[in-house]
mmCIF file of C-alpha atoms and ligand atoms in Angstrom:
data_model
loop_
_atom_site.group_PDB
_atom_site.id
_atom_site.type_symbol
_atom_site.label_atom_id
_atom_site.label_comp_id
_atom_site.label_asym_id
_atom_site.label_seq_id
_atom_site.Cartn_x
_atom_site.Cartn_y
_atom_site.Cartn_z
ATOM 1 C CA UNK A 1 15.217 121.795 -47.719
ATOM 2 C CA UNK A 2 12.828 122.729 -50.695
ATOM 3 C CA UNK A 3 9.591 122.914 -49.769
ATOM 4 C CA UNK A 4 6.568 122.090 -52.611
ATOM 5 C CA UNK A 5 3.532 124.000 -52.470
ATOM 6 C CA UNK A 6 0.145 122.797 -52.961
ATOM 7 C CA UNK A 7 -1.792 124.441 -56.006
ATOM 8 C CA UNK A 8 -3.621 126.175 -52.759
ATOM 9 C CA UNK A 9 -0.787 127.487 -51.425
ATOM 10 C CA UNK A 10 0.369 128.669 -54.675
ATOM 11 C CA UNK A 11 -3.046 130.546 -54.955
ATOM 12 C CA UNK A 12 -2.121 132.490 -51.447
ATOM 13 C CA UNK A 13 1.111 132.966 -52.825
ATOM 14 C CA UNK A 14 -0.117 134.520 -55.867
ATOM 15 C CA UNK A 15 -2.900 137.051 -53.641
ATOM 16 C CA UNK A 16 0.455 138.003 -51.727
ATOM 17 C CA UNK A 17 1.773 138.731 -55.366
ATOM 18 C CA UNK A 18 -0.483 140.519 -56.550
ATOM 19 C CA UNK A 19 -0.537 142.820 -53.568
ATOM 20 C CA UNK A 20 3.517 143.601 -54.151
ATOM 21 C CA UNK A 21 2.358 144.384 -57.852
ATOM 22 C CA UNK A 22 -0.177 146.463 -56.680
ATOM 23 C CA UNK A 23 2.002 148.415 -54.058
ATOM 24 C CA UNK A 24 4.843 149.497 -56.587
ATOM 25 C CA UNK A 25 2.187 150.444 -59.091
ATOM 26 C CA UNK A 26 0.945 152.525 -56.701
ATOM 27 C CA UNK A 27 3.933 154.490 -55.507
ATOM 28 C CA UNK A 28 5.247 154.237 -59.391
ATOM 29 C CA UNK A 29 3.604 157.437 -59.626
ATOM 30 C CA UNK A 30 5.194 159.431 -56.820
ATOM 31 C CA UNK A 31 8.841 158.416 -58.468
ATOM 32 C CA UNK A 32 9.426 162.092 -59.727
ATOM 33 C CA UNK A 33 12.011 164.094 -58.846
ATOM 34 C CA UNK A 34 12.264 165.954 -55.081
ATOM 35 C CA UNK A 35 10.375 163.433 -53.789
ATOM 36 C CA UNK A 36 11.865 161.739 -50.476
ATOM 37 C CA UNK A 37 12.638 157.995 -50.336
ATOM 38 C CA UNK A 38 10.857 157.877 -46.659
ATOM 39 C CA UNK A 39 8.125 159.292 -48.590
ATOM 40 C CA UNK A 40 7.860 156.820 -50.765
ATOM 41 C CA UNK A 41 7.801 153.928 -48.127
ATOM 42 C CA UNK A 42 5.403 155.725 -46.282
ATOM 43 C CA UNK A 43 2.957 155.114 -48.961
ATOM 44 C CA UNK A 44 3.738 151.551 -49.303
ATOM 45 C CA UNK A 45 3.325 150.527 -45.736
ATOM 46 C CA UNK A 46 0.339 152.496 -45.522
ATOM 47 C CA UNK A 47 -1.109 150.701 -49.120
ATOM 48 C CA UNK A 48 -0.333 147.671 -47.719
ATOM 49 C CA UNK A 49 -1.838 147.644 -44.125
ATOM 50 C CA UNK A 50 -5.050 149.172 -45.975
ATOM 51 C CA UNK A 51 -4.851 146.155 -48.635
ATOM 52 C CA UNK A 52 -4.831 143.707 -45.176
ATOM 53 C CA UNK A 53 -1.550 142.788 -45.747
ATOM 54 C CA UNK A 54 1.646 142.950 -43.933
ATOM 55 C CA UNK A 55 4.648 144.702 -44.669
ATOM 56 C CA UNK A 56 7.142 141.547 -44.632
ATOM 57 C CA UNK A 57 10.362 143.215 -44.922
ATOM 58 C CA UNK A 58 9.756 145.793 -41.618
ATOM 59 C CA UNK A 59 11.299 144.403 -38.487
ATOM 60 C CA UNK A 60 13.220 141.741 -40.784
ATOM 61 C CA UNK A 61 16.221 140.695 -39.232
ATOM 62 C CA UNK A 62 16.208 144.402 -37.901
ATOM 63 C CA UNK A 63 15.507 145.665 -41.309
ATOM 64 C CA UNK A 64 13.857 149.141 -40.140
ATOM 65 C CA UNK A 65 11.433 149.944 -43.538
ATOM 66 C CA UNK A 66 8.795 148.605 -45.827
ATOM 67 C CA UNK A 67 10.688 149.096 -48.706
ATOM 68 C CA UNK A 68 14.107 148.326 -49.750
ATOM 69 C CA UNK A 69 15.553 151.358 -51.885
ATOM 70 C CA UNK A 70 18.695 150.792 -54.319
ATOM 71 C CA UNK A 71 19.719 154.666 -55.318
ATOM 72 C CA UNK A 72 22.215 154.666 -58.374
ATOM 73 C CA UNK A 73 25.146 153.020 -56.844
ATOM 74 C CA UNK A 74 22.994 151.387 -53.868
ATOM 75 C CA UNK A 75 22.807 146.985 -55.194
ATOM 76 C CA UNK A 76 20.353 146.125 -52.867
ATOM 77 C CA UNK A 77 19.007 146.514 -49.395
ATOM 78 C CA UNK A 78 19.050 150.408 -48.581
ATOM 79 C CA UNK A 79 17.245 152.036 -46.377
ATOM 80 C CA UNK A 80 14.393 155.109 -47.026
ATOM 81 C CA UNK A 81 15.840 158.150 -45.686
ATOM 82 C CA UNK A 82 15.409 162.095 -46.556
ATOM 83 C CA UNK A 83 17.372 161.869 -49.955
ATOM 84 C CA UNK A 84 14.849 163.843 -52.503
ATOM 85 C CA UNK A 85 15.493 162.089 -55.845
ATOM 86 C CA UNK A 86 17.081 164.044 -58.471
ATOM 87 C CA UNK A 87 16.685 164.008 -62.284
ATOM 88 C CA UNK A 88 19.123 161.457 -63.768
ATOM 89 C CA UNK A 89 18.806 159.167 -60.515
ATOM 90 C CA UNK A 90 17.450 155.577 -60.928
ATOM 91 C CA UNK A 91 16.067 153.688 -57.990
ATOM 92 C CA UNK A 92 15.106 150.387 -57.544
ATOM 93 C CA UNK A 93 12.581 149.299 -55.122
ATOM 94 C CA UNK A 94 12.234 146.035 -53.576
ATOM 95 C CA UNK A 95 9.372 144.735 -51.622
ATOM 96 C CA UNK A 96 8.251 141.968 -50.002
ATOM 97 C CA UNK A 97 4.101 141.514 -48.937
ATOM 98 C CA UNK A 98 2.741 138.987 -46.612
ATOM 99 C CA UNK A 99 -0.569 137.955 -47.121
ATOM 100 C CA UNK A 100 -2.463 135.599 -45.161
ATOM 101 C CA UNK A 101 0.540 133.966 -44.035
ATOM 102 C CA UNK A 102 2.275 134.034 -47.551
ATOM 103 C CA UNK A 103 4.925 136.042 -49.055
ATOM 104 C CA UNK A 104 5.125 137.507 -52.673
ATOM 105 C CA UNK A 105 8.402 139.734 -52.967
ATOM 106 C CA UNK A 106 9.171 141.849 -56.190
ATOM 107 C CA UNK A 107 11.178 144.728 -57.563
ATOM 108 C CA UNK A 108 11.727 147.242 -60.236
ATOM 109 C CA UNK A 109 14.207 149.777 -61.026
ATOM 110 C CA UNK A 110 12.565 153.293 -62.166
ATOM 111 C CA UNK A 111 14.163 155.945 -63.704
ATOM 112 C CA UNK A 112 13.986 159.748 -62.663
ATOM 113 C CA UNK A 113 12.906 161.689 -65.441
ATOM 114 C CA UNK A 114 15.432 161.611 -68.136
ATOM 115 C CA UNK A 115 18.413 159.151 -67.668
ATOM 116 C CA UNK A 116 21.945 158.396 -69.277
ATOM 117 C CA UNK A 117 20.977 156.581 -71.890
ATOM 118 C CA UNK A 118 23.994 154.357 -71.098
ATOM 119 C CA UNK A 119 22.154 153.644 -67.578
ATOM 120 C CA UNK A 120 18.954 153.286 -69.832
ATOM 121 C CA UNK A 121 20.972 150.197 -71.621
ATOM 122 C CA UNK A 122 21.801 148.943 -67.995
ATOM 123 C CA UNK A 123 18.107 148.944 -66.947
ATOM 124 C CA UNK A 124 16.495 147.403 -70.087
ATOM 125 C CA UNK A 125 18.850 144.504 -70.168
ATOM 126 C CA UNK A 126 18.773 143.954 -66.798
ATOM 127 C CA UNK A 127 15.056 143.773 -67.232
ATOM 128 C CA UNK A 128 15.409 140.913 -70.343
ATOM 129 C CA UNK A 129 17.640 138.846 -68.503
ATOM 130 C CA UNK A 130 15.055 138.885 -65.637
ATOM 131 C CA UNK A 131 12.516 136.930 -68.344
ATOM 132 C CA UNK A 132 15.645 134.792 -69.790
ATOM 133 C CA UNK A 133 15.794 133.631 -66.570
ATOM 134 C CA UNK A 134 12.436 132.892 -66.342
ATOM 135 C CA UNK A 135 12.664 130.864 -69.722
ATOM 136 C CA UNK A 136 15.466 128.791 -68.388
ATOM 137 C CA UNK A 137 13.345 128.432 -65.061
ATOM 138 C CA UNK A 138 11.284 125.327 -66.643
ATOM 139 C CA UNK A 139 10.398 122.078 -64.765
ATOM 140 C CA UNK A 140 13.396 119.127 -65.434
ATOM 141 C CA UNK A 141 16.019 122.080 -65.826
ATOM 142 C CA UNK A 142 18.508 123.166 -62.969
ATOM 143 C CA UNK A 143 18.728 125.860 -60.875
ATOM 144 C CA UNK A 144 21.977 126.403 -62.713
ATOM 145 C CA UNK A 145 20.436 126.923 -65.977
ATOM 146 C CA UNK A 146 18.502 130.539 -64.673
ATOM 147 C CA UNK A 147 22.026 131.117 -63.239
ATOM 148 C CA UNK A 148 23.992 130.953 -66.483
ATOM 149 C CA UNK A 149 20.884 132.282 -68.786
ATOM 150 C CA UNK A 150 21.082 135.681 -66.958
ATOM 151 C CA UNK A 151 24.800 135.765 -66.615
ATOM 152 C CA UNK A 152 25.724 135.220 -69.794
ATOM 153 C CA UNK A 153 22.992 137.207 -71.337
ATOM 154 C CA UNK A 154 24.390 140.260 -68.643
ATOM 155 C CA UNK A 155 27.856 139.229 -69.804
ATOM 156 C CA UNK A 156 26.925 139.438 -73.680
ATOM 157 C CA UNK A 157 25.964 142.635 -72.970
ATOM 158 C CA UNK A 158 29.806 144.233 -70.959
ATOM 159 C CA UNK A 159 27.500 144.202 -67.961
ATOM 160 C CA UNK A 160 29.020 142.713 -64.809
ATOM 161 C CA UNK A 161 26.468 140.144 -61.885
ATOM 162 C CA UNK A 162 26.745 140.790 -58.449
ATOM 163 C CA UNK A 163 28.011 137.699 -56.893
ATOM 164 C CA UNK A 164 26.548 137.893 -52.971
ATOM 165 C CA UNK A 165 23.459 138.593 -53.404
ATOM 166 C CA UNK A 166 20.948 135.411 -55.103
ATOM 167 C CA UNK A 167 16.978 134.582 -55.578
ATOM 168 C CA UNK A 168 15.840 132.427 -53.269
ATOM 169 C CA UNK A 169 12.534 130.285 -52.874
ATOM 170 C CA UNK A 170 9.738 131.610 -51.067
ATOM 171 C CA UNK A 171 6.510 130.413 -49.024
ATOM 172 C CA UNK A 172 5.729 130.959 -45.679
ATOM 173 C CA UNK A 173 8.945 132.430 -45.328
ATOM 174 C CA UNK A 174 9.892 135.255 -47.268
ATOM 175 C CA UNK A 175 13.680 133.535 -47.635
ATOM 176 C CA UNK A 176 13.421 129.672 -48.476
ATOM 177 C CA UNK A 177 15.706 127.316 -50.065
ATOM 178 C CA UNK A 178 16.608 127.024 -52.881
ATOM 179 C CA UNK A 179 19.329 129.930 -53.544
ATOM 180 C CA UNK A 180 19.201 131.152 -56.718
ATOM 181 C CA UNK A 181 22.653 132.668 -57.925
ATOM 182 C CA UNK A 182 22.830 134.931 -61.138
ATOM 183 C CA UNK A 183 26.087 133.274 -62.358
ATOM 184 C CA UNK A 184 27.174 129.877 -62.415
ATOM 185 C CA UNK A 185 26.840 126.650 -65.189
ATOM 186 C CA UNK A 186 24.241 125.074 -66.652
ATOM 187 C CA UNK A 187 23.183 122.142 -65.406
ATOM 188 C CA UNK A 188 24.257 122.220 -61.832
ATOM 189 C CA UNK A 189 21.578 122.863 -58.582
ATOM 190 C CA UNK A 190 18.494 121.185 -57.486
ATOM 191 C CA UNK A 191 16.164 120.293 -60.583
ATOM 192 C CA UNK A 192 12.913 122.466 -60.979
ATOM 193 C CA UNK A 193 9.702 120.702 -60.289
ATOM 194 C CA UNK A 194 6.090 121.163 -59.999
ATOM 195 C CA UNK A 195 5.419 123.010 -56.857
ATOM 196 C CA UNK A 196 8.422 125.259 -56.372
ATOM 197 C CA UNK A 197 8.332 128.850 -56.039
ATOM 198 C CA UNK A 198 10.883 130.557 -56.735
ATOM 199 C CA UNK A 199 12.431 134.750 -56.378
ATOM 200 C CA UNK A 200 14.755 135.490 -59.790
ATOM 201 C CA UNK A 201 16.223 138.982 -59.209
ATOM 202 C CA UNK A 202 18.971 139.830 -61.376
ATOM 203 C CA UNK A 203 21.445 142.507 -59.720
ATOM 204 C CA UNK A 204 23.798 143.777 -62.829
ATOM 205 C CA UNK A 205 26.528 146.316 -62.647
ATOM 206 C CA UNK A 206 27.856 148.954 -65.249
ATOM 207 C CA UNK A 207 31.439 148.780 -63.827
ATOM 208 C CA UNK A 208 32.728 145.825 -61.628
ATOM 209 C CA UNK A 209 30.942 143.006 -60.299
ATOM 210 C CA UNK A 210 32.228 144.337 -56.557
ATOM 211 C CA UNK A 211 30.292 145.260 -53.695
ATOM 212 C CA UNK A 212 30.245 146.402 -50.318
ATOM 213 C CA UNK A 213 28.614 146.470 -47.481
ATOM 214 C CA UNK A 214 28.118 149.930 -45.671
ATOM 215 C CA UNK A 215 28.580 150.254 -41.712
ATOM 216 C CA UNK A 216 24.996 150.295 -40.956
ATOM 217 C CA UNK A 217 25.351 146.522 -41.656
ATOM 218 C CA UNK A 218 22.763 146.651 -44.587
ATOM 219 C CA UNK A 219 23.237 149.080 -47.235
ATOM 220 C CA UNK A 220 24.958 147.040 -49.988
ATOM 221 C CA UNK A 221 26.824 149.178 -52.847
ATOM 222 C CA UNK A 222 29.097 148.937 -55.712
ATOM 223 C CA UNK A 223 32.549 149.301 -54.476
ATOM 224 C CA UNK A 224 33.488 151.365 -58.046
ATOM 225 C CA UNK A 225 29.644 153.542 -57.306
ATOM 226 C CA UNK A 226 29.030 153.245 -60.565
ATOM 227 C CA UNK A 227 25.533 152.238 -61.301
ATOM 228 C CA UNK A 228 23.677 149.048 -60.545
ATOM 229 C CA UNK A 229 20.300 147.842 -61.382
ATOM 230 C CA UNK A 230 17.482 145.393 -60.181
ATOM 231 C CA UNK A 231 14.523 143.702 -61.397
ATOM 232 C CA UNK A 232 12.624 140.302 -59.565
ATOM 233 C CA UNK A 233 9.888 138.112 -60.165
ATOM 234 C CA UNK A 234 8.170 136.081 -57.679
ATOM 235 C CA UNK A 235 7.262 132.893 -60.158
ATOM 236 C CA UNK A 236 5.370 129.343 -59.811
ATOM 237 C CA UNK A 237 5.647 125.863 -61.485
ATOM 238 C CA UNK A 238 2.431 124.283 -61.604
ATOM 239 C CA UNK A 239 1.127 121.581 -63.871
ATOM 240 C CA UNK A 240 4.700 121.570 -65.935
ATOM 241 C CA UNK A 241 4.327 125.283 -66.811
ATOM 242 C CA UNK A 242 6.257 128.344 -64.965
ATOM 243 C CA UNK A 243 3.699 130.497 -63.944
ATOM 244 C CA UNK A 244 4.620 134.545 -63.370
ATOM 245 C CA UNK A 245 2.673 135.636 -60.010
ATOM 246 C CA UNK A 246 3.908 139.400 -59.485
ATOM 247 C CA UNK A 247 3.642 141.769 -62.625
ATOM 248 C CA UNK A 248 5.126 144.893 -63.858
ATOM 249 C CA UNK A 249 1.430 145.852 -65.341
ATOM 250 C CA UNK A 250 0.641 148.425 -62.885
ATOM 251 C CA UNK A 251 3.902 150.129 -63.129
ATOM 252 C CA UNK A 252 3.387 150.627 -66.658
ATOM 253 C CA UNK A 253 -0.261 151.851 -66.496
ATOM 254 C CA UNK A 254 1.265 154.123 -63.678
ATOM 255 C CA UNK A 255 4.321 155.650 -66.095
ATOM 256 C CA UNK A 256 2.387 155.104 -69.689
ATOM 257 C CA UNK A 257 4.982 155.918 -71.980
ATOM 258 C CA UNK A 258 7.764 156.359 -69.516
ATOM 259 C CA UNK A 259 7.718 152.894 -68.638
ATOM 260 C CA UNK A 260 11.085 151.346 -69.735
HETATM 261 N N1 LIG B 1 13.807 140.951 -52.080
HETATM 262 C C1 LIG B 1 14.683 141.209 -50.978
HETATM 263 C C2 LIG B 1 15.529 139.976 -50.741
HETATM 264 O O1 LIG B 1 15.163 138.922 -51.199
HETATM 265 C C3 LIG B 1 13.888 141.591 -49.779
HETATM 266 C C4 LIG B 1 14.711 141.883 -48.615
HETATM 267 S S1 LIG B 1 13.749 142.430 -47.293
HETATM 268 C C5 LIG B 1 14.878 142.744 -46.077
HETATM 269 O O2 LIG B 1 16.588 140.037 -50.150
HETATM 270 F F1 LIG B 1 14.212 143.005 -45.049
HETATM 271 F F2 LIG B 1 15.637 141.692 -45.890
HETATM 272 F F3 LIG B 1 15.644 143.731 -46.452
HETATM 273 CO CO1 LIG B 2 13.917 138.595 -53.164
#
């Protein structure tokens, strides 16, 4: 069941939004190498209770951190933990902020000083096919049409989409219908109308499209541990136009010119 927001609701959304944005522009700074993952979330949760929100993905289904942290090989989902990031890492870090009863839920992947410039390539496409998702997410397209713009831009690319793991809607709820994969064919899904919000987060792979699942029940990696990136968007449609509600704007005054 899709539910359609009111252009009120859709204004809460968008303070929840611009909280998230807020929050990874703020620990966008601290990303520098020997500093802890745990220290990282520690900032965010305390940012966030000081902002009045809430720290939506704590206590999630038993999900035991503010932030979700996706080291090199880590897809999505890992937990903050003692690991002091090294030179050459990248990390992606996904949020989610509740704010007055509304979610916005975002992520980027950073690098650690100087990178690979082959993982460089990974990150910056994985980045455009975040916003040719967004072009394909217009109202009177399909679902399926975001799905097959960021595949087969990944694809063009030799890059490889993680099959398990989709966008989703959000609201109230930080998970709502619709699912939004990052493969499939045009045309296909619910259509996109006025009201929907909607989570596009590309997860692209250097190696093989394969995952798994580590034993703490969360921790989702590539099965090959090569490399794997991450990049969302909480977005809108409102009066026929896709609105973008989170921004990367204060990660990049935060890195200046080592924003990718
Ligand atoms: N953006 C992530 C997702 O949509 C947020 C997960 S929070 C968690 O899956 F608590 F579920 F990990
Ligand atoms: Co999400």
């Amino acid at each position: 069941m899709i539910y359609l927001k009111t252009p009120h609701e859709i204004d809460q959304i968008r303070a929840a939004c611009t909280l998230v944005s807020r929050t990874l522009g703020e620990i966008a700074k601290s990303v520098v190498p020997g500093v802890t993952t745990q220290h990282l979330d520690n900032i965010a949760r305390q940012f966030i209770l000081d902002n009045g929100g809430k720290p939506a993905c704590l206590g999630y289904g038993g999900f035991p951190a503010t932030l979700c942290i996706e080291v090199n090989e880590t897809v999505v989902h890992g937990f903050p933990s003692n690991y002091a990031l090294r030179e050459g890492d990248i990390i992606g870090i996904d949020t989610v902020v509740e704010l007055n009863g509304y979610n916005g839920d975002m992520c980027y992947t950073f690098p650690v000083g100087e990178i690979d410039p082959q993982v460089r390539r990974l990150l910056e496409t994985t980045k455009q096919s975040l916003y040719k998702g967004i072009q394909a997410c217009k109202p009177g397209n399909r679902i399926g049409d975001i799905s097959n713009a960021v595949q087969t831009y990944c694809e063009q690319h030799g890059y490889t989409v993680v099959r398990e793991m989709c966008g989703h809607g959000i609201g109230k709820k930080m998970h709502e219908d619709p699912n939004i994969p990052n493969y499939g064919r045009r045309g296909i899904g619910p259509v996109i109308k006025n009201g929907m919000c909607l989570c596009i987060e590309p997860m692209i792979n250097l190696g093989s499209k394969n995952i798994v699942i580590e034993s703490d029940g969360w921790t989702c990696r590539t099965k090959d541990r090569k490399p794997s990136a991450h990049y969302e968007h909480t977005v809108a449609v409102l009066d026929d136009q896709t609105h973008i509600l989170t921004t990367f704007e204060p990660i990049r005054e935060a890195l200046g010119d080592r924003f990718i």
